Coordinates of C-alpha atoms in Angstrom, one line a residue:
X294 CA -0.7 13.0 13.0
X295 CA 1.9 10.4 14.0
X296 CA 4.2 9.6 11.4
X297 CA 6.2 6.6 11.9
X298 CA 5.4 6.6 15.5
X299 CA 7.1 10.2 15.8
X300 CA 5.1 13.5 16.7
X301 CA 6.5 16.9 17.2
X302 CA 4.1 20.0 18.1
X303 CA 4.4 23.5 19.3
X304 CA 1.7 25.5 21.1
X305 CA 1.2 29.5 22.4
X306 CA 3.4 32.5 21.3
X307 CA 6.7 34.2 23.1
X308 CA 7.4 33.0 26.5
X309 CA 4.2 30.8 26.6
X310 CA 5.2 29.0 23.7
X311 CA 5.2 25.2 24.6
X312 CA 7.5 22.3 22.5
X313 CA 6.3 18.8 22.7
X314 CA 7.9 15.5 21.5
X315 CA 6.1 12.4 21.2
X316 CA 7.7 9.0 20.6
X317 CA 6.3 5.6 20.2
X318 CA 8.3 2.5 20.4
X319 CA 9.0 1.4 16.8
X320 CA 7.3 -1.8 17.3
X321 CA 3.7 -0.3 18.3
X322 CA 0.9 0.0 16.0
X323 CA -0.3 3.7 15.6
X324 CA -3.6 2.8 17.5
X325 CA -1.7 1.7 20.6
X326 CA 0.7 4.6 20.1
X327 CA -2.0 7.3 20.3
X328 CA -3.4 5.5 23.5
X329 CA -0.2 5.6 25.2
X330 CA 0.8 9.1 24.4
X331 CA -2.8 10.1 25.8
X332 CA -2.0 8.1 29.0
X333 CA 1.4 9.9 29.4
X334 CA 0.1 13.3 29.0
X335 CA -2.1 12.6 32.0
X336 CA 0.5 11.1 33.9
X337 CA 2.7 14.3 33.3
X338 CA 0.3 16.6 34.3
X339 CA -0.4 14.9 37.6
X340 CA 3.2 14.0 38.5
X341 CA 5.0 17.2 37.4
X342 CA 2.5 20.2 37.9
X343 CA 3.3 23.6 36.9
X344 CA 6.6 22.3 35.7
X345 CA 8.2 24.2 32.6
X346 CA 10.0 21.0 31.3
X347 CA 9.1 17.1 31.9
X348 CA 9.8 13.8 30.2
X349 CA 7.8 10.6 30.9
X350 CA 8.9 7.0 29.4
X351 CA 6.5 4.2 29.6
X352 CA 6.8 0.7 28.1
X353 CA 5.2 1.8 24.7
X354 CA 6.2 5.6 24.5
X355 CA 7.7 8.7 25.4
X356 CA 6.3 12.1 25.7
X357 CA 8.2 15.2 26.7
X358 CA 7.7 19.0 26.6
X359 CA 9.7 21.9 27.3
X360 CA 9.3 25.7 27.2
X361 CA 12.3 26.1 24.7
X362 CA 12.9 24.4 21.4
X363 CA 13.9 20.7 21.7
X364 CA 13.4 19.7 18.1
X365 CA 16.5 18.2 16.3
X366 CA 18.6 18.9 19.8
X367 CA 20.2 15.4 21.3
X368 CA 20.2 15.7 24.9
X369 CA 20.9 13.0 27.6
X370 CA 19.2 14.9 30.5
X371 CA 16.8 14.4 32.1
X372 CA 17.2 10.6 32.4
X373 CA 17.0 7.8 34.6
X374 CA 17.8 4.2 35.1
X375 CA 15.9 0.9 36.1
X376 CA 17.3 -2.8 36.6
X377 CA 16.2 -6.3 37.3
X378 CA 17.0 -7.6 40.9
X379 CA 18.4 -10.6 39.3
X380 CA 21.9 -11.3 38.5
X381 CA 23.3 -13.4 35.8
X382 CA 24.9 -16.6 37.0
X383 CA 28.1 -16.9 34.4
X384 CA 29.0 -13.1 34.9
X385 CA 32.1 -13.1 32.6
X386 CA 30.4 -14.9 29.8
X387 CA 27.0 -13.1 30.4
X388 CA 28.8 -9.8 29.9
X389 CA 30.6 -10.7 26.7
X390 CA 27.9 -11.9 25.1
X391 CA 25.5 -8.7 26.3
X392 CA 28.3 -6.5 25.1
X393 CA 28.5 -7.9 21.4
X394 CA 24.7 -7.6 21.4
X395 CA 24.6 -4.1 22.6
X396 CA 27.0 -2.8 20.0
X397 CA 25.3 -4.5 17.2
X398 CA 21.7 -3.2 18.2
X399 CA 23.4 0.4 18.7
X400 CA 25.0 0.2 15.3
X401 CA 21.5 -0.9 13.5
X402 CA 19.5 1.9 15.2
X403 CA 22.2 4.5 14.4
X404 CA 21.8 3.4 10.8
X405 CA 18.4 4.4 10.8
X406 CA 16.7 7.5 8.8
X407 CA 14.6 10.6 9.8
X408 CA 11.7 8.6 10.0
X409 CA 12.8 6.1 12.4
X410 CA 16.0 5.0 14.3
X411 CA 15.2 1.8 16.0
X412 CA 16.3 -1.7 16.4
X413 CA 16.0 -5.2 18.1
X414 CA 18.0 -8.4 18.6
X415 CA 18.4 -11.3 20.6
X416 CA 21.2 -13.7 21.4
X417 CA 21.5 -16.8 23.2
X418 CA 24.0 -16.5 26.2
X419 CA 25.3 -18.7 28.9
X420 CA 23.0 -21.8 30.1
X421 CA 21.0 -21.3 27.0
X422 CA 19.5 -18.0 28.2
X423 CA 18.0 -15.6 25.6
X424 CA 18.9 -12.1 25.9
X425 CA 16.4 -9.6 24.3
X426 CA 17.6 -6.0 23.4
X427 CA 16.2 -2.9 22.0
X428 CA 17.4 0.5 21.3
X429 CA 15.8 3.9 19.9
X430 CA 16.6 7.2 19.4
X431 CA 14.3 10.1 18.3
X432 CA 14.6 10.4 14.5
X433 CA 14.9 14.0 14.6
X434 CA 18.5 13.7 15.8
X435 CA 21.2 13.0 13.3
X436 CA 23.0 9.5 13.3
X437 CA 25.8 11.1 15.2
X438 CA 24.0 12.4 17.9
X439 CA 22.2 9.0 18.2
X440 CA 25.3 7.3 18.5
X441 CA 26.6 9.6 21.2
X442 CA 23.4 9.2 23.3
X443 CA 23.1 5.6 22.9
X444 CA 27.2 5.2 23.7
X445 CA 26.3 7.3 26.9
X446 CA 23.4 4.9 28.0
X447 CA 25.4 1.9 27.5
X448 CA 28.4 3.5 29.6
X449 CA 25.8 3.9 32.3
X450 CA 25.2 0.4 32.6
X451 CA 28.2 -0.8 34.7
X452 CA 27.5 1.8 37.4
X453 CA 23.8 1.2 37.7
X454 CA 23.1 -2.2 36.7
X455 CA 26.3 -4.4 36.5
X456 CA 25.7 -8.2 36.1
X457 CA 21.9 -7.8 35.9
X458 CA 19.9 -10.0 33.7
X459 CA 17.7 -6.8 32.6
X460 CA 18.1 -3.3 32.6
X461 CA 16.9 0.3 31.1
X462 CA 18.3 3.2 30.6
X463 CA 16.3 6.3 29.7
X464 CA 17.7 9.5 28.1
X465 CA 16.1 12.3 26.6
X466 CA 16.8 11.5 23.2
X467 CA 17.4 7.8 23.3
X468 CA 16.7 4.7 25.3
X469 CA 17.9 1.1 25.7
X470 CA 16.7 -1.8 27.4
X471 CA 17.5 -5.6 27.5
X472 CA 15.9 -8.2 29.4
X473 CA 15.9 -12.2 29.6
X474 CA 12.2 -12.2 28.3
X475 CA 10.9 -10.8 24.9
X476 CA 9.2 -7.5 25.7
X477 CA 8.6 -6.3 22.1
X478 CA 6.7 -7.6 19.1
X479 CA 9.2 -7.6 16.5
X480 CA 10.4 -11.3 15.5
X481 CA 14.1 -11.1 15.4
X482 CA 16.4 -13.3 13.6
X483 CA 18.5 -15.0 16.8
X484 CA 22.1 -13.9 16.3
X485 CA 23.8 -17.2 17.2
X486 CA 27.2 -18.5 16.1
X487 CA 27.6 -19.7 12.5
X488 CA 25.6 -23.3 11.9
X489 CA 28.3 -26.5 11.7
X490 CA 29.6 -27.7 8.6
X491 CA 27.2 -29.8 6.5
X492 CA 26.8 -33.3 7.0
X493 CA 28.8 -36.1 5.2
X494 CA 27.5 -37.0 1.9
X495 CA 24.6 -39.8 1.7
X496 CA 25.6 -43.6 1.5
X497 CA 24.5 -43.6 -2.3
X498 CA 26.6 -40.7 -3.0
X499 CA 29.4 -42.2 -1.6
X500 CA 29.3 -45.1 -3.4
X501 CA 28.9 -43.4 -6.4
X502 CA 32.3 -41.7 -5.7
X503 CA 33.9 -44.9 -5.0
X504 CA 32.8 -46.3 -8.2
X505 CA 34.3 -43.4 -9.8
X506 CA 37.8 -43.7 -8.1
X507 CA 37.6 -47.7 -9.1
X508 CA 36.9 -46.7 -13.1
X509 CA 39.6 -44.2 -12.7
X510 CA 42.1 -46.8 -11.1
X511 CA 41.6 -49.2 -13.8
X512 CA 42.3 -46.6 -16.5
X513 CA 45.4 -45.9 -14.8
X514 CA 46.3 -49.5 -14.8
X515 CA 45.2 -50.1 -18.3
X516 CA 47.6 -47.2 -19.6
X517 CA 50.5 -48.0 -17.2
X518 CA 50.8 -51.7 -18.3
X519 CA 51.5 -51.3 -21.9
X520 CA 54.1 -48.8 -20.8
X521 CA 55.9 -50.8 -18.3
X522 CA 56.0 -53.7 -20.8
X523 CA 57.4 -51.5 -23.6
X524 CA 60.1 -50.1 -21.0
X525 CA 61.0 -53.8 -20.0
X526 CA 61.4 -54.7 -23.7
X527 CA 63.5 -51.7 -24.2
X528 CA 65.7 -52.5 -21.5
X529 CA 66.2 -56.1 -22.7
X530 CA 67.1 -54.9 -26.0
X531 CA 69.6 -52.3 -24.9
X532 CA 71.3 -55.1 -22.7
X533 CA 71.5 -57.8 -25.4
X534 CA 73.2 -55.2 -27.9
X535 CA 75.8 -54.0 -25.2
X536 CA 76.4 -57.5 -24.5
X537 CA 77.1 -58.0 -28.4
X538 CA 79.4 -54.9 -28.7
X539 CA 81.5 -56.2 -25.7
X540 CA 82.2 -59.4 -27.8
X541 CA 83.8 -59.0 -31.2
X542 CA 83.3 -61.4 -33.7
X543 CA 85.4 -62.6 -36.7
X544 CA 83.7 -63.6 -40.0
X545 CA 85.8 -65.8 -42.4
X546 CA 84.9 -67.9 -45.4
X547 CA 85.6 -71.5 -44.7
X548 CA 85.0 -73.9 -47.5
X549 CA 84.6 -77.6 -46.7
X550 CA 84.3 -80.6 -49.2
X551 CA 80.5 -80.9 -49.2
X552 CA 79.3 -77.0 -49.5
X553 CA 80.7 -73.5 -49.3
X554 CA 79.2 -71.6 -46.2
X555 CA 79.5 -68.1 -44.3
X556 CA 80.5 -69.3 -40.7
X557 CA 80.7 -66.9 -38.0
X558 CA 83.3 -67.9 -35.0
X559 CA 84.3 -66.0 -32.1
X560 CA 88.1 -64.8 -31.8
X561 CA 89.5 -67.5 -34.3
X562 CA 93.3 -67.8 -33.7
X563 CA 95.8 -70.1 -35.5
X564 CA 99.7 -70.6 -34.8
X565 CA 102.1 -69.7 -37.2
X566 CA 103.4 -73.2 -38.1
X567 CA 99.7 -73.8 -38.9
X568 CA 99.6 -70.8 -41.3
X569 CA 102.7 -71.5 -43.2
X570 CA 101.9 -75.0 -43.9
X571 CA 98.4 -73.9 -44.9
X572 CA 99.8 -71.3 -47.3
X573 CA 102.8 -73.8 -48.4
X574 CA 105.5 -71.5 -46.8
X575 CA 103.6 -68.5 -48.1
X576 CA 104.0 -69.6 -51.7
X577 CA 103.3 -67.1 -54.4
X578 CA 100.9 -69.4 -56.1
X579 CA 98.5 -69.0 -52.8
X580 CA 98.7 -65.3 -52.7
X581 CA 95.6 -63.6 -53.5
X582 CA 96.7 -59.9 -53.3
X583 CA 97.6 -57.1 -51.2
X584 CA 96.0 -55.5 -48.5
X585 CA 96.2 -52.4 -46.0
X586 CA 98.2 -54.7 -43.7
X587 CA 100.2 -56.4 -46.4
X588 CA 99.9 -59.6 -48.5
X589 CA 96.6 -61.9 -48.4
X590 CA 97.2 -65.6 -48.8
X591 CA 94.5 -68.5 -49.5
X592 CA 95.0 -71.3 -46.8
X593 CA 94.6 -74.8 -47.9

């Protein structure tokens, strides 16, 4: 029975014991998987007769057998490489984008479990050229071994397939492939630069914001005007008081022929002769009493 596209089997005893592994590509359905493995069995026996160990990779599956135990064992040999005859146009940018894509797909494949270690992805390269990538390890190897196998396969690319728009590296425990066209069935989410920032708000929204700002301005003005008026009034009062303090006044009681009244005059000054006449030469009959500064007289 094929479980998650992976199959292992042993047959025979002692020195005549055979170990076999069958692995289908992660996106292939069970029916096509069985068909591919059956075809691989025929191809191996025809092309590798009387061999104790053989490995065959075709598009949809891999079949391997050996006279020794190969279960859970990571091996990079035997292996081979294939590449496209066409080269990328913008080589530097293409290799930069491809390198990032290979790292991302490898990390995803390595993070798989004991059932499946498989990943695909695509990215837009230079001149809007899509790059599709697939990586897979036999699920019986550990994540660490899967990572090591794929690292070795990636390291092979500059030697075999530098600047090519398509390549495939096959190892006993893993495989990688990238092309400018889609060669697998899974629908990927394209790995592209982050989307642009959202568009500016609609006209209605902008008008609403403008109205909000207008109401706010009116509120500020309404509040600010009473404050300004109050400050101005306070300044006027302070100025008026300061001017009055600078000009001392003299309050005296003056009796006129018609009526008595209190009159305030500024800096009332009389010469000595006028005062002497008004007090009848300081006669005691005009004396009102004694004050803190001497005698107080009534002027007539």
